[in-house]
Every structure is written in C-alpha cells, then in structure tokens.
C-alpha cells in the first residue's frame, strides 16, 4: 500500500481496546475504514513525521526523511459520512473516545514508547480527560456541620454550591525511585591484593541517572525509612537523631519568632522550587528514554531463530504486539544475517521459535572460505564478485555462502558496541558522557535494568550457581589518554535462599523489575520449604556504587520462568511441580571478555552484512542513535 520510500517507527506496546463495529455519534454512525483506504496511509505518515519532529533535530541526517508508523493493536480509523464528505476518527483508546486528527494521537504514541504505564504521564487530550474525570470521581466530599445559630447559618456557604476540588498534581513517574546522593569527591576504594581492573581507585563515581528505564519496584515494602535518611549527604552536616518526646508536664512550646518563621517559609519555598526544577529535569529526560522492555527479545538484538530443522542468526528489526481482533500473536520481525550481496526477506517468528544469542555457540567459519577471502574484514569484501565466483547461480551454494558469512557477521557485531539516547542527567563531565542504553555485542542493555557480572577477585563464592548481578544505575563512556571505555555504574548483588524467619535484606535503592519478578517466582516455587529469596548486596566497597567495564559484563539477566518457558517448558513444569528450581544460567554462555570496538550506531556494525539499501536501520522512536 505504501509506494513512497520511508522509515518506519516501531511501537511494540499497545493499550488499544476493541471497539464496536458501529458507533453512534451525535450526528450519525461511524464505521471502520478498510485498510486499503488512503486515509490509513495519510494518518500513518502524519503521525510518523510528527514523531520525527519530536526526536530529530533539524540538522540530523534523518530530519528530512519520511516516516510512518503502523498504529498499535486495536487502534482503528473510523469514518462518518456527513454533508457529502467523510470525517475520520481514530478509535482504540481505553476510554472509548476518539482522536479527531493524527497529531492528537502523537502524544499517546510517544507515551506508549516510554517506560510508563501510568496514564498521568501521557499528554494526549484523552488521557488528560480520563485523569481529570477519575480525580473528580474520587475527590473527597466536603462535609458541612449544622449551623449553631441563625447568624452562623447566614454566613455559611450554601450546601448546593460545591467547592471544586483541584486534581492532584500529576508527578512524573520516576522509574528509578529516589536517586542516591551524588558523590562530590573521588570515591577511594580500599586497597586489595589483586585490585579489579574495572574499579580504579582514583576514578570518581558518577551521579546516578535521575530517571532510568525499568519500573522501579521496591524489594522490601516495609523498609525502615531511616536506612537512607540517616546517611549524611556529602558536604552537609550530620543529621540529628529525632527522638519522640516523653510524656511529662513540660512547659508549652513557645512559637517561633516572626523572623524564624519567615526563614522557614523561605526554606520551604526554595525546596518547592528545587522539586519543580527536578521534576522538569525528569520530564525532559523521560522524552529521550527508550521503552520498557517487557518483551523477552528486543529490537536491534541479534538472536537465533528456527529455520526449518536448524537454527539461523538474525537481527530483530521490529517487535509486533498481539492483536486479538485480527488473530495476530505477538512476534518479532527478523532479518537473517548474511552478506551485502544476498537479499533475504525478513521473517516473522514467535518467541518459542527464538533463542538469545548467548544460548548457543557460533560454529567456526570455514577455513577454505577464510583463505579465499584473504582474511579481509566483512565490509571490505566484494560480495557480488565472491558470490558469483563461489555460487555461480546455484541457490544451495548461494545459501551456504550466506550462512558462512553470517558467522563472520556476528563476530563483528559481538565485538562492537554503540550507545543511544545521550543523557543530560547526570550532568556530563569533560571526560564522561552518559547514555540511557547501549547495544553491547548481540544484546541491548539499558540503565535501570540488570546484567550478569563476572565476579571480582575478592568476591566470596556464591552458595549456589546464582550469578552476580549488577543493578545498573548509569551507563557512560569515559575518555582517557588511552582512548574510550564503556562503564556501567551501579550495585552488585546476588540471590540468596534464606529461612522465612530471617529478617529481610535491606537495599537502599529500588531493584530492576526483572530482579523483583525473579525473586517472586522463586519464592512461590520454594514456599513449601519455608524459605524465601533475597537480593543481597555483595560485601566489599568495590561492589557498592561500583563501576564495571564492558569486559566484566557476562550478558543480560534473564528471568528463569520467562526464558525456560521457551527453552524447555516441560522441564520447567516438572521442576515447579516438585517445588524445585531449575537454573536457567546453565543454558547461557557468557559474552566475550575482550574489549570491543565502538561504532557510531548499530547500522555501522552491519556494514557488509546487509545490502546498503537496507541501512540505516531504525529501532523505533524511543531509540535515538548518534
């Protein structure tokens, strides 16, 4: 249907609600528009180009390109014939109301790409209306007492006049929870016999990001408030402990003098201004954060997918959400990897037909092919000439050459990284630039989530084969005299099985959602044994506010239930039935421990892997690459 060349925004989340096939309005009846109607293409391009204006500056290389966006599941265009013309409306919003123009839907489209599931964070007119109606419906009713005298009754407000109750201020949902204090002095690590290379004693720790991607879910709901409140801020006076007043006949408290009251008022005003300033910062940061990764496989990741009786390597170019009305299941659109002269159409795969890249090992490239190509980098090879010489029109040989080239391609990708969504919070330094996320090898990682970390030399051994996990609070690239290095900042924790009677572990920050779900799953499975699982900070100064190089990252942290459900569902069901846990870690390899090369963006790592007319790739409006 789309004849003009354009880039596509991928919106993988939908809150769309199925609507009736016929909707009565005040002026007539509205019915769905067929997909082949030009109105669909017009609205998709209007919305897509509006998103482009939001995400790309005028001097960006894609600022002049056309963009379109396929509407999320259950969002449909309806029309109403009136006075010899058609009026169009977009239905699907959970409220049942419609958008009257494509531009009205753009704020909601943007919200669907963010990590928030709170409609208070959406700036579209329909969500704002829903929030206001909910606030009015739940506003406390004003109670009026009977007047004591006739005079009092004459001055009391009429009971028929309701004082409007303002809707509560809509806070920006900070997915990171309370930010930890930013050290203003270098963090000096304790010397050890074998210092870990990722944590240099003279490197100051960064201020944690003001907002991160994954929903922040507290592990201990009843955590004592004094855990972080009693810690003195750098450069501030220690907080005095406040004790409850003893019951006695002490003299009444003397009111503060007017001058002191004025000072208190000024301090409160300054605090309110600071909170508003922080909220504005968070709102600004929220615009450039990638979406929550509730899906198992992410746009831009390299994965294995089922190809008949074998497995092949490809890159996810789009996640497609489920559409119950159309009978469509959630799936990924994957472009198989090969070489620049081999055009292979994308293929759609369900989660159960896919595996993380680290689930299998890549076979070695044929020695004969390596010799024939002269050990050249994949982007320097004349693939048209090589395909003609080696395949000579034979489809089987052409496919085999593509398979061998995919092995070369994935080695290049796995040895590279590229950052996205440059951040202004924490404030960059002359040597550090912060980002919301990074394509690291085959995987896509973001601040606010969890990664598996290699143990430091001084770390005690884990009681079970649980990995050390870092809850990432910030990602930055540091420029040194030796070059650039990618650094992950956060806390290193590990999972421990403990008796239910043991007091819960205290962790002063919010855990990534995947870690919370992992704990919840394990607690349910092992409840019969009278135990639970706690994420416990690893001991040692090098593991709190820690910095780890890319070489310390083993890979993404995968939840046991989610990954085992596709790798070996029968074994998962059997183990859960017995009240036992199967360790998903034994199904995963570790990523390389060698330093990787930085590329400008994900597409640069695919040079020579995909035909030039398929590049650059776009991974949706939530991912802004350099």
Coordinates of C-alpha atoms in Angstrom, one line a residue:
X1 CA 0.0 0.0 0.0
X2 CA 2.9 2.4 0.8
X3 CA 4.5 3.3 -2.5
X4 CA 6.8 6.1 -1.3
X5 CA 10.1 5.2 0.4
X6 CA 10.0 5.8 4.1
X7 CA 11.4 4.8 7.5
X8 CA 9.1 3.1 10.0
X9 CA 8.7 3.7 13.7
X10 CA 8.2 0.5 15.6
X11 CA 5.8 0.8 18.6
X12 CA 5.7 -2.6 20.2
X13 CA 3.3 -1.8 23.1
X14 CA -0.4 -1.2 22.8
X15 CA -3.2 -0.3 25.2
X16 CA -5.8 -0.5 22.4
X17 CA -9.3 -1.6 23.3
X18 CA -11.5 -3.4 20.7
X19 CA -14.4 -1.1 19.7
X20 CA -17.9 -2.0 18.3
X21 CA -18.1 -2.2 14.5
X22 CA -20.7 0.5 14.5
X23 CA -20.5 3.6 16.8
X24 CA -23.3 6.1 17.2
X25 CA -22.4 9.7 17.4
X26 CA -24.5 12.8 17.9
X27 CA -24.6 13.4 14.2
X28 CA -24.6 9.9 12.7
X29 CA -23.0 6.5 12.7
X30 CA -19.2 5.8 12.5
X31 CA -17.8 2.6 10.9
X32 CA -14.3 1.2 10.4
X33 CA -12.3 2.3 7.4
X34 CA -10.9 -0.6 5.2
X35 CA -7.1 -0.9 5.5
X36 CA -6.7 -0.1 1.8
X37 CA -8.4 3.3 2.3
X38 CA -5.9 6.1 1.6
X39 CA -6.8 7.6 5.0
X40 CA -4.8 5.0 6.8
X41 CA -1.6 5.8 4.9
X42 CA -2.2 9.5 5.3
X43 CA -2.7 9.2 9.1
X44 CA 0.3 6.9 9.5
X45 CA 2.6 9.3 7.7
X46 CA 1.2 12.3 9.5
X47 CA 1.9 10.6 12.9
X48 CA 5.2 9.2 11.8
X49 CA 6.6 12.5 10.6
X50 CA 5.3 14.2 13.7
X51 CA 7.3 11.8 15.8
X52 CA 10.3 12.6 13.6
X53 CA 10.0 16.3 14.5
X54 CA 10.0 15.3 18.2
X55 CA 13.1 13.1 18.1
X56 CA 15.4 14.5 15.5
X57 CA 16.9 18.0 15.4
X58 CA 16.8 19.8 12.0
X59 CA 20.5 19.1 11.3
X60 CA 20.1 15.3 11.9
X61 CA 20.8 13.1 8.9
X62 CA 17.2 11.7 9.1
X63 CA 15.5 15.0 9.7
X64 CA 14.4 15.3 6.1
X65 CA 13.3 11.7 5.7
X66 CA 9.7 10.4 5.5
X67 CA 8.5 8.3 8.5
X68 CA 5.3 6.3 9.0
X69 CA 4.0 4.4 12.0
X70 CA 1.7 1.4 12.0
X71 CA -0.9 2.0 14.6
X72 CA -0.7 -0.2 17.7
X73 CA -3.1 -3.2 18.0
X74 CA -6.8 -2.4 18.2
X75 CA -6.4 1.2 17.1
X76 CA -8.6 1.7 14.0
X77 CA -9.7 4.6 11.8
X78 CA -13.5 5.1 11.6
X79 CA -15.4 7.4 9.3
X80 CA -18.7 9.2 9.4
X81 CA -20.3 10.4 6.1
X82 CA -21.7 13.8 6.6
X83 CA -22.7 16.6 4.2
X84 CA -21.2 14.8 1.2
X85 CA -17.8 14.3 2.8
X86 CA -16.1 11.9 5.2
X87 CA -14.9 12.8 8.7
X88 CA -12.2 10.4 10.1
X89 CA -11.7 9.4 13.7
X90 CA -9.1 7.1 15.4
X91 CA -10.7 4.7 17.9
X92 CA -9.0 2.3 20.3
X93 CA -8.3 4.4 23.4
X94 CA -9.3 2.6 26.6
X95 CA -11.8 5.4 27.4
X96 CA -13.8 4.7 24.2
X97 CA -13.3 8.2 23.0
X98 CA -11.7 9.0 19.6
X99 CA -8.9 11.2 18.3
X100 CA -10.1 13.6 15.6
X101 CA -6.7 14.1 14.0
X102 CA -3.4 12.2 13.6
X103 CA -1.5 14.9 15.5
X104 CA -3.8 14.4 18.5
X105 CA -2.7 10.8 18.7
X106 CA 1.1 11.5 18.6
X107 CA 1.5 12.3 22.4
X108 CA -0.2 8.9 23.1
X109 CA 2.0 7.1 20.6
X110 CA 5.1 8.6 22.4
X111 CA 3.8 7.6 25.8
X112 CA 3.4 4.0 24.5
X113 CA 7.2 4.0 23.7
X114 CA 8.2 5.1 27.2
X115 CA 8.5 3.0 30.3
X116 CA 5.5 4.4 32.0
X117 CA 2.2 2.6 32.4
X118 CA 0.6 5.4 34.3
X119 CA -1.7 7.5 32.1
X120 CA -0.9 10.5 34.2
X121 CA 2.3 10.6 32.2
X122 CA 0.6 10.8 28.9
X123 CA 0.0 14.3 27.5
X124 CA -2.8 13.4 25.0
X125 CA -6.2 15.0 25.4
X126 CA -8.0 11.7 26.1
X127 CA -5.7 10.6 28.9
X128 CA -5.7 14.0 30.5
X129 CA -9.5 13.9 30.4
X130 CA -9.6 10.4 31.9
X131 CA -7.2 11.5 34.7
X132 CA -9.4 14.6 35.4
X133 CA -12.6 12.5 35.5
X134 CA -11.0 10.0 37.8
X135 CA -9.8 12.8 40.1
X136 CA -13.3 14.3 40.3
X137 CA -15.0 10.9 40.9
X138 CA -12.6 10.1 43.8
X139 CA -12.4 13.6 45.3
X140 CA -13.4 13.7 49.0
X141 CA -16.9 15.1 49.6
X142 CA -16.9 18.3 51.6
X143 CA -18.9 17.8 54.9
X144 CA -20.8 20.7 56.4
X145 CA -22.0 20.8 60.0
X146 CA -25.3 22.2 61.1
X147 CA -25.1 25.9 62.0
X148 CA -25.2 26.6 65.7
X149 CA -27.0 29.9 65.4
X150 CA -29.1 31.8 62.8
X151 CA -26.2 34.2 62.3
X152 CA -23.8 31.5 61.6
X153 CA -26.2 29.9 59.2
X154 CA -26.5 33.1 57.3
X155 CA -22.7 33.3 56.7
X156 CA -22.2 29.6 55.9
X157 CA -21.8 28.6 52.3
X158 CA -24.8 27.1 50.6
X159 CA -24.9 23.3 50.6
X160 CA -25.9 23.4 47.0
X161 CA -22.6 25.1 46.0
X162 CA -19.8 22.5 45.8
X163 CA -16.3 23.9 46.2
X164 CA -14.3 22.4 43.3
X165 CA -11.5 20.1 44.5
X166 CA -8.4 20.6 42.3
X167 CA -7.0 17.4 40.8
X168 CA -3.7 16.4 42.4
X169 CA -0.5 17.4 40.7
X170 CA 0.5 14.8 38.2
X171 CA 4.0 13.7 39.2
X172 CA 6.4 12.3 36.6
X173 CA 6.7 8.6 37.3
X174 CA 10.4 8.3 38.1
X175 CA 11.2 4.7 37.1
X176 CA 14.4 4.8 39.2
X177 CA 12.9 5.7 42.5
X178 CA 14.8 8.1 44.9
X179 CA 18.2 8.9 43.4
X180 CA 21.2 8.2 45.5
X181 CA 23.3 11.1 46.6
X182 CA 26.0 12.0 44.0
X183 CA 29.5 11.9 45.5
X184 CA 31.2 15.2 45.0
X185 CA 34.6 13.8 45.8
X186 CA 36.5 10.9 44.3
X187 CA 35.5 7.5 45.7
X188 CA 38.6 5.9 47.1
X189 CA 38.4 2.1 47.1
X190 CA 40.0 0.0 49.8
X191 CA 43.3 -1.4 48.5
X192 CA 43.4 -5.2 47.9
X193 CA 45.9 -7.7 47.0
X194 CA 44.5 -8.1 43.4
X195 CA 42.5 -4.9 42.5
X196 CA 39.8 -5.5 40.0
X197 CA 40.6 -3.6 36.7
X198 CA 37.1 -2.3 36.4
X199 CA 37.2 -0.2 39.6
X200 CA 40.0 2.2 39.6
X201 CA 40.7 3.8 43.0
X202 CA 41.2 7.3 41.6
X203 CA 38.1 7.4 39.4
X204 CA 35.2 9.4 40.8
X205 CA 31.9 7.6 40.8
X206 CA 29.2 9.2 38.6
X207 CA 26.0 10.6 39.9
X208 CA 23.3 8.1 39.2
X209 CA 20.8 8.8 36.5
X210 CA 17.7 10.8 37.5
X211 CA 15.4 8.6 35.6
X212 CA 16.0 5.1 34.2
X213 CA 14.2 2.7 32.1
X214 CA 12.8 -0.3 34.0
X215 CA 10.0 0.2 36.5
X216 CA 11.4 0.6 40.0
X217 CA 9.9 -2.0 42.3
X218 CA 10.9 -2.0 45.9
X219 CA 12.1 -5.4 47.3
X220 CA 11.2 -4.6 50.9
X221 CA 7.9 -2.8 51.0
X222 CA 8.2 -2.2 54.8
X223 CA 11.8 -0.9 54.6
X224 CA 12.6 1.4 57.6
X225 CA 12.7 4.9 56.4
X226 CA 15.9 5.6 58.3
X227 CA 18.0 3.4 56.0
X228 CA 18.9 6.2 53.6
X229 CA 17.5 9.2 55.5
X230 CA 20.1 8.9 58.3
X231 CA 23.1 8.9 55.9
X232 CA 24.7 12.3 55.8
X233 CA 24.9 13.9 52.4
X234 CA 28.4 14.8 51.1
X235 CA 29.2 18.3 52.2
X236 CA 26.3 18.5 54.6
X237 CA 26.1 18.4 58.4
X238 CA 25.2 15.1 60.0
X239 CA 21.5 14.7 60.7
X240 CA 20.5 14.8 64.3
X241 CA 18.5 11.8 65.5
X242 CA 14.9 12.7 66.3
X243 CA 13.6 11.1 69.5
X244 CA 9.9 11.1 70.5
X245 CA 9.1 13.5 73.3
X246 CA 8.4 11.9 76.7
X247 CA 5.0 12.3 78.2
X248 CA 5.5 14.9 81.0
X249 CA 4.2 18.2 82.3
X250 CA 6.8 20.2 80.4
X251 CA 6.2 23.9 79.6
X252 CA 4.3 24.5 76.4
X253 CA 6.3 25.1 73.3
X254 CA 7.0 28.8 72.6
X255 CA 6.0 29.8 69.0
X256 CA 9.0 30.6 66.8
X257 CA 9.7 34.4 66.4
X258 CA 8.5 36.0 63.2
X259 CA 12.0 36.2 61.7
X260 CA 12.5 32.5 62.2
X261 CA 9.0 31.8 60.7
X262 CA 10.0 33.9 57.7
X263 CA 13.2 31.9 57.3
X264 CA 11.3 28.6 57.5
X265 CA 8.9 29.9 54.8
X266 CA 11.8 30.9 52.5
X267 CA 13.3 27.4 53.0
X268 CA 10.1 25.7 52.1
X269 CA 9.7 27.9 49.1
X270 CA 13.2 27.0 47.9
X271 CA 12.6 23.3 48.5
X272 CA 9.4 23.6 46.3
X273 CA 11.4 25.4 43.6
X274 CA 14.0 22.7 43.7
X275 CA 11.4 19.9 43.5
X276 CA 9.8 21.7 40.5
X277 CA 13.2 22.0 38.8
X278 CA 13.9 18.3 39.4
X279 CA 10.5 17.4 38.0
X280 CA 11.2 19.5 34.9
X281 CA 14.5 17.7 34.5
X282 CA 12.8 14.3 34.8
X283 CA 10.1 15.3 32.3
X284 CA 12.9 16.3 29.9
X285 CA 14.8 13.1 30.5
X286 CA 11.6 11.0 30.0
X287 CA 11.3 12.2 26.4
X288 CA 14.5 10.5 25.5
X289 CA 14.3 7.3 27.4
X290 CA 13.7 4.0 25.5
X291 CA 10.6 1.9 26.1
X292 CA 10.2 -0.6 28.9
X293 CA 11.5 -4.0 27.8
X294 CA 8.6 -6.2 28.9
X295 CA 9.3 -8.4 25.9
X296 CA 11.9 -11.1 26.0
X297 CA 13.6 -10.2 22.8
X298 CA 14.3 -6.6 21.9
X299 CA 14.6 -4.5 18.7
X300 CA 18.2 -4.4 17.5
X301 CA 19.3 -7.6 19.2
X302 CA 21.0 -10.5 17.4
X303 CA 19.2 -13.8 18.1
X304 CA 18.9 -17.4 16.9
X305 CA 15.7 -18.3 15.2
X306 CA 14.2 -21.5 13.9
X307 CA 14.8 -22.1 10.2
X308 CA 13.2 -25.4 9.4
X309 CA 15.1 -28.1 11.3
X310 CA 18.1 -25.9 12.0
X311 CA 18.8 -22.5 13.7
X312 CA 19.9 -19.3 12.0
X313 CA 21.2 -16.0 13.1
X314 CA 19.3 -12.7 12.5
X315 CA 18.7 -9.2 13.9
X316 CA 15.3 -8.1 15.2
X317 CA 14.1 -5.2 13.3
X318 CA 10.7 -4.9 14.8
X319 CA 8.5 -6.2 17.7
X320 CA 4.9 -6.6 16.8
X321 CA 2.3 -6.6 19.6
X322 CA -0.6 -9.0 19.7
X323 CA -3.9 -8.1 18.0
X324 CA -6.7 -10.3 19.2
X325 CA -9.2 -8.8 16.7
X326 CA -7.0 -9.7 13.8
X327 CA -5.9 -13.0 15.3
X328 CA -2.3 -11.9 15.4
X329 CA 0.0 -13.2 18.1
X330 CA 2.9 -11.1 19.4
X331 CA 6.0 -11.8 17.3
X332 CA 9.4 -10.5 16.1
X333 CA 10.3 -9.5 12.6
X334 CA 13.8 -10.7 12.0
X335 CA 16.2 -10.0 9.2
X336 CA 18.6 -13.0 8.7
X337 CA 22.3 -12.1 8.7
X338 CA 24.3 -12.9 5.6
X339 CA 26.4 -10.6 3.4
X340 CA 25.7 -7.4 1.4
X341 CA 25.1 -9.1 -1.9
X342 CA 22.4 -11.5 -0.6
X343 CA 18.9 -10.2 -0.3
X344 CA 16.9 -12.2 2.2
X345 CA 13.3 -11.1 3.1
X346 CA 12.6 -10.6 6.8
X347 CA 10.8 -13.4 8.6
X348 CA 8.2 -13.4 11.4
X349 CA 9.0 -15.6 14.4
X350 CA 7.2 -16.3 17.7
X351 CA 9.2 -16.2 21.0
X352 CA 9.2 -20.0 21.2
X353 CA 10.9 -20.1 17.8
X354 CA 13.7 -17.9 19.1
X355 CA 16.7 -18.1 21.4
X356 CA 19.0 -15.5 22.9
X357 CA 22.3 -15.3 21.0
X358 CA 24.2 -16.5 24.1
X359 CA 22.1 -19.7 24.2
X360 CA 24.2 -21.3 21.5
X361 CA 27.9 -21.1 20.4
X362 CA 28.7 -19.9 16.9
X363 CA 30.5 -22.5 14.8
X364 CA 33.8 -21.6 13.3
X365 CA 33.9 -20.1 9.8
X366 CA 35.2 -22.5 7.1
X367 CA 38.9 -22.3 6.8
X368 CA 38.6 -22.6 3.0
X369 CA 36.3 -19.5 2.9
X370 CA 38.6 -17.5 5.2
X371 CA 41.5 -18.3 3.0
X372 CA 39.6 -17.4 -0.2
X373 CA 38.5 -14.1 1.2
X374 CA 42.1 -13.2 2.2
X375 CA 41.2 -12.6 5.9
X376 CA 39.6 -9.2 4.9
X377 CA 37.0 -7.5 7.2
X378 CA 33.5 -8.3 6.1
X379 CA 32.8 -4.7 5.0
X380 CA 35.8 -4.7 2.6
X381 CA 34.9 -7.8 0.7
X382 CA 33.4 -7.6 -2.8
X383 CA 30.5 -9.9 -2.1
X384 CA 29.0 -9.6 -5.5
X385 CA 32.2 -11.0 -7.1
X386 CA 32.6 -13.6 -4.4
X387 CA 29.0 -14.8 -4.7
X388 CA 29.4 -15.1 -8.5
X389 CA 32.7 -17.0 -8.2
X390 CA 31.6 -19.4 -5.4
X391 CA 27.9 -19.9 -6.1
X392 CA 27.7 -19.3 -9.8
X393 CA 23.9 -19.2 -9.7
X394 CA 23.5 -22.3 -7.6
X395 CA 20.8 -21.4 -5.0
X396 CA 22.1 -24.0 -2.5
X397 CA 25.7 -22.7 -2.7
X398 CA 24.5 -19.2 -2.5
X399 CA 22.6 -20.0 0.7
X400 CA 25.6 -21.8 2.1
X401 CA 27.8 -18.8 1.4
X402 CA 25.3 -16.6 3.2
X403 CA 25.3 -19.0 6.2
X404 CA 29.1 -18.8 6.4
X405 CA 29.0 -15.0 6.0
X406 CA 26.5 -14.8 8.9
X407 CA 29.2 -16.4 11.2
X408 CA 31.6 -13.7 10.1
X409 CA 29.0 -11.0 10.6
X410 CA 28.1 -12.0 14.1
X411 CA 31.7 -12.0 15.2
X412 CA 31.9 -8.4 14.1
X413 CA 28.7 -7.4 15.8
X414 CA 29.7 -9.2 19.0
X415 CA 32.9 -7.3 19.1
X416 CA 31.3 -3.9 18.9
X417 CA 29.1 -1.5 20.9
X418 CA 27.2 1.6 20.2
X419 CA 25.4 4.0 22.5
X420 CA 21.9 5.6 22.2
X421 CA 19.9 8.3 23.9
X422 CA 22.5 10.7 25.2
X423 CA 21.6 11.9 28.6
X424 CA 22.0 15.3 30.3
X425 CA 21.3 13.9 33.8
X426 CA 23.7 13.2 35.5
X427 CA 25.5 16.3 34.1
X428 CA 28.2 15.3 31.7
X429 CA 31.8 16.0 32.6
X430 CA 34.7 16.8 30.2
X431 CA 35.6 13.1 30.2
X432 CA 32.2 11.4 30.7
X433 CA 29.1 11.2 28.5
X434 CA 26.0 9.4 29.9
X435 CA 23.6 7.4 27.9
X436 CA 20.3 5.6 28.5
X437 CA 21.4 2.5 26.8
X438 CA 23.9 0.6 24.7
X439 CA 23.9 -2.1 22.0
X440 CA 26.7 -4.3 23.6
X441 CA 27.6 -7.1 21.2
X442 CA 24.4 -9.0 20.4
X443 CA 22.4 -7.5 23.2
X444 CA 20.6 -4.3 24.1
X445 CA 21.2 -3.0 27.6
X446 CA 19.7 0.0 29.4
X447 CA 20.1 1.9 32.6
X448 CA 17.7 0.7 35.3
X449 CA 17.9 -3.0 34.4
X450 CA 20.1 -5.9 35.5
X451 CA 23.1 -7.6 33.9
X452 CA 25.1 -10.6 34.9
X453 CA 28.6 -9.6 36.1
X454 CA 31.8 -11.6 36.3
X455 CA 33.0 -11.9 40.0
X456 CA 35.8 -9.7 41.2
X457 CA 38.9 -11.5 42.5
X458 CA 38.0 -10.7 46.2
X459 CA 34.3 -11.8 45.9
X460 CA 33.2 -14.7 48.1
X461 CA 31.9 -17.7 46.2
X462 CA 28.1 -17.9 45.8
X463 CA 26.5 -20.8 47.8
X464 CA 24.6 -21.8 44.7
X465 CA 25.2 -21.3 41.0
X466 CA 23.5 -17.9 41.1
X467 CA 25.2 -15.2 39.1
X468 CA 26.4 -11.9 40.5
X469 CA 24.1 -9.3 39.1
X470 CA 24.5 -5.5 38.7
X471 CA 21.5 -3.2 39.1
X472 CA 22.6 -0.6 36.6
X473 CA 22.1 3.0 37.7
X474 CA 24.1 4.7 34.9
X475 CA 25.9 4.0 31.7
X476 CA 28.7 6.3 30.4
X477 CA 31.6 6.4 28.1
X478 CA 34.8 7.8 29.6
X479 CA 37.5 9.3 27.5
X480 CA 41.1 8.7 28.8
X481 CA 44.6 9.1 27.4
X482 CA 44.4 5.5 26.2
X483 CA 41.0 6.0 24.4
X484 CA 37.4 5.5 25.2
X485 CA 36.0 2.9 27.6
X486 CA 32.4 1.9 28.3
X487 CA 31.5 1.8 32.0
X488 CA 28.4 0.5 33.9
X489 CA 27.7 2.1 37.3
X490 CA 25.5 0.5 40.0
X491 CA 25.5 -2.0 42.8
X492 CA 26.4 -5.7 42.6
X493 CA 24.0 -8.1 44.3
X494 CA 23.5 -11.9 44.4
X495 CA 20.4 -14.0 45.2
X496 CA 20.4 -16.0 48.4
X497 CA 17.9 -18.5 49.7
X498 CA 17.2 -17.8 53.4
X499 CA 14.7 -19.0 56.1
X500 CA 11.4 -17.1 56.2
X501 CA 12.2 -16.3 59.9
X502 CA 15.3 -14.3 58.9
X503 CA 14.9 -10.5 58.7
X504 CA 14.6 -9.2 55.2
X505 CA 17.7 -7.8 53.5
X506 CA 17.9 -4.0 53.3
X507 CA 18.9 -2.5 50.0
X508 CA 18.6 1.3 49.9
X509 CA 17.8 1.5 46.2
X510 CA 15.0 0.2 44.0
X511 CA 15.5 -3.1 42.2
X512 CA 15.0 -3.6 38.5
X513 CA 11.7 -5.2 37.7
X514 CA 13.2 -8.4 36.3
X515 CA 15.0 -9.0 39.6
X516 CA 11.8 -8.5 41.6
X517 CA 9.9 -10.9 39.3
X518 CA 12.7 -13.5 39.7
X519 CA 12.5 -13.3 43.4
X520 CA 8.7 -13.6 43.4
X521 CA 8.8 -16.7 41.1
X522 CA 11.4 -18.4 43.3
X523 CA 9.5 -17.6 46.5
X524 CA 6.4 -19.2 45.1
X525 CA 8.2 -22.3 44.0
X526 CA 10.1 -22.8 47.3
X527 CA 7.3 -21.7 49.7
X528 CA 6.7 -25.3 50.8
X529 CA 10.3 -25.4 52.2
X530 CA 9.8 -22.4 54.5
X531 CA 12.3 -20.3 52.6
X532 CA 12.4 -17.1 50.5
X533 CA 15.0 -15.4 48.3
X534 CA 16.6 -12.1 48.9
X535 CA 18.8 -10.0 46.7
X536 CA 21.7 -9.2 48.9
X537 CA 24.4 -6.6 48.2
X538 CA 27.8 -8.2 47.7
X539 CA 30.2 -7.4 50.5
X540 CA 33.1 -5.0 49.9
X541 CA 33.4 -1.4 48.9
X542 CA 34.2 -2.4 45.3
X543 CA 30.6 -3.7 44.9
X544 CA 28.6 -0.7 46.0
X545 CA 28.5 2.3 43.8
X546 CA 30.6 0.1 41.6
X547 CA 32.0 0.7 38.2
X548 CA 32.5 -2.2 35.8
X549 CA 33.9 -2.2 32.3
X550 CA 32.2 -3.8 29.4
X551 CA 34.6 -6.8 29.7
X552 CA 33.1 -7.5 33.2
X553 CA 29.6 -7.9 31.7
X554 CA 28.5 -11.5 31.1
X555 CA 25.3 -10.6 29.4
X556 CA 21.7 -9.7 30.1
X557 CA 20.0 -11.0 33.2
X558 CA 17.2 -13.4 32.0
X559 CA 14.3 -14.4 34.3
X560 CA 14.1 -18.1 34.9
X561 CA 10.4 -18.5 34.3
X562 CA 10.3 -16.4 31.2
X563 CA 13.3 -17.9 29.4
X564 CA 12.7 -21.5 30.5
X565 CA 9.2 -21.3 29.2
X566 CA 10.5 -21.3 25.7
X567 CA 13.8 -23.2 26.1
X568 CA 12.5 -26.3 28.0
X569 CA 8.9 -25.8 29.1
X570 CA 8.5 -29.5 30.1
X571 CA 11.5 -29.3 32.5
X572 CA 10.3 -26.1 33.9
X573 CA 6.8 -27.5 34.6
X574 CA 8.3 -30.7 36.1
X575 CA 10.6 -28.8 38.5
X576 CA 7.9 -26.4 39.6
X577 CA 5.6 -29.3 40.3
X578 CA 8.3 -30.8 42.6
X579 CA 8.9 -27.5 44.3
X580 CA 12.4 -27.3 42.8
X581 CA 14.2 -24.6 40.8
X582 CA 15.9 -25.2 37.5
X583 CA 18.8 -22.9 36.9
X584 CA 18.5 -21.0 33.6
X585 CA 22.1 -19.9 33.8
X586 CA 23.4 -23.3 32.7
X587 CA 21.6 -22.6 29.4
X588 CA 23.5 -19.4 28.7
X589 CA 27.0 -18.7 27.6
X590 CA 29.0 -15.6 28.7
X591 CA 29.8 -12.8 26.3
X592 CA 33.4 -12.2 25.3
X593 CA 35.8 -10.9 28.0
X594 CA 37.7 -8.9 25.3
X595 CA 37.4 -5.2 24.8
X596 CA 35.1 -4.3 22.0
X597 CA 35.2 -1.5 19.4
X598 CA 32.8 1.4 19.5
X599 CA 30.7 2.2 16.4
X600 CA 28.7 5.3 15.6
X601 CA 25.4 3.3 15.6
X602 CA 24.1 -0.2 15.2
X603 CA 23.9 0.1 11.5
X604 CA 27.7 0.7 11.2
X605 CA 28.3 -2.7 12.7
X606 CA 26.2 -4.2 10.0
X607 CA 28.2 -2.7 7.1
X608 CA 28.9 -5.6 4.6
X609 CA 26.3 -7.7 6.4
X610 CA 23.1 -6.3 4.9
X611 CA 22.6 -4.6 1.5
X612 CA 23.3 -0.9 1.5
X613 CA 19.7 0.0 0.6
X614 CA 18.5 -1.7 3.9
X615 CA 20.6 0.6 6.0
X616 CA 20.4 2.5 8.3
X617 CA 18.0 0.6 10.5
X618 CA 15.6 2.3 12.7
X619 CA 14.5 0.8 16.1
X620 CA 11.5 3.0 16.9
X621 CA 11.0 6.5 18.2
X622 CA 12.4 5.5 21.7
X623 CA 15.9 4.8 20.3
X624 CA 17.9 7.8 19.2
X625 CA 21.4 6.9 17.9
X626 CA 24.2 9.3 17.1

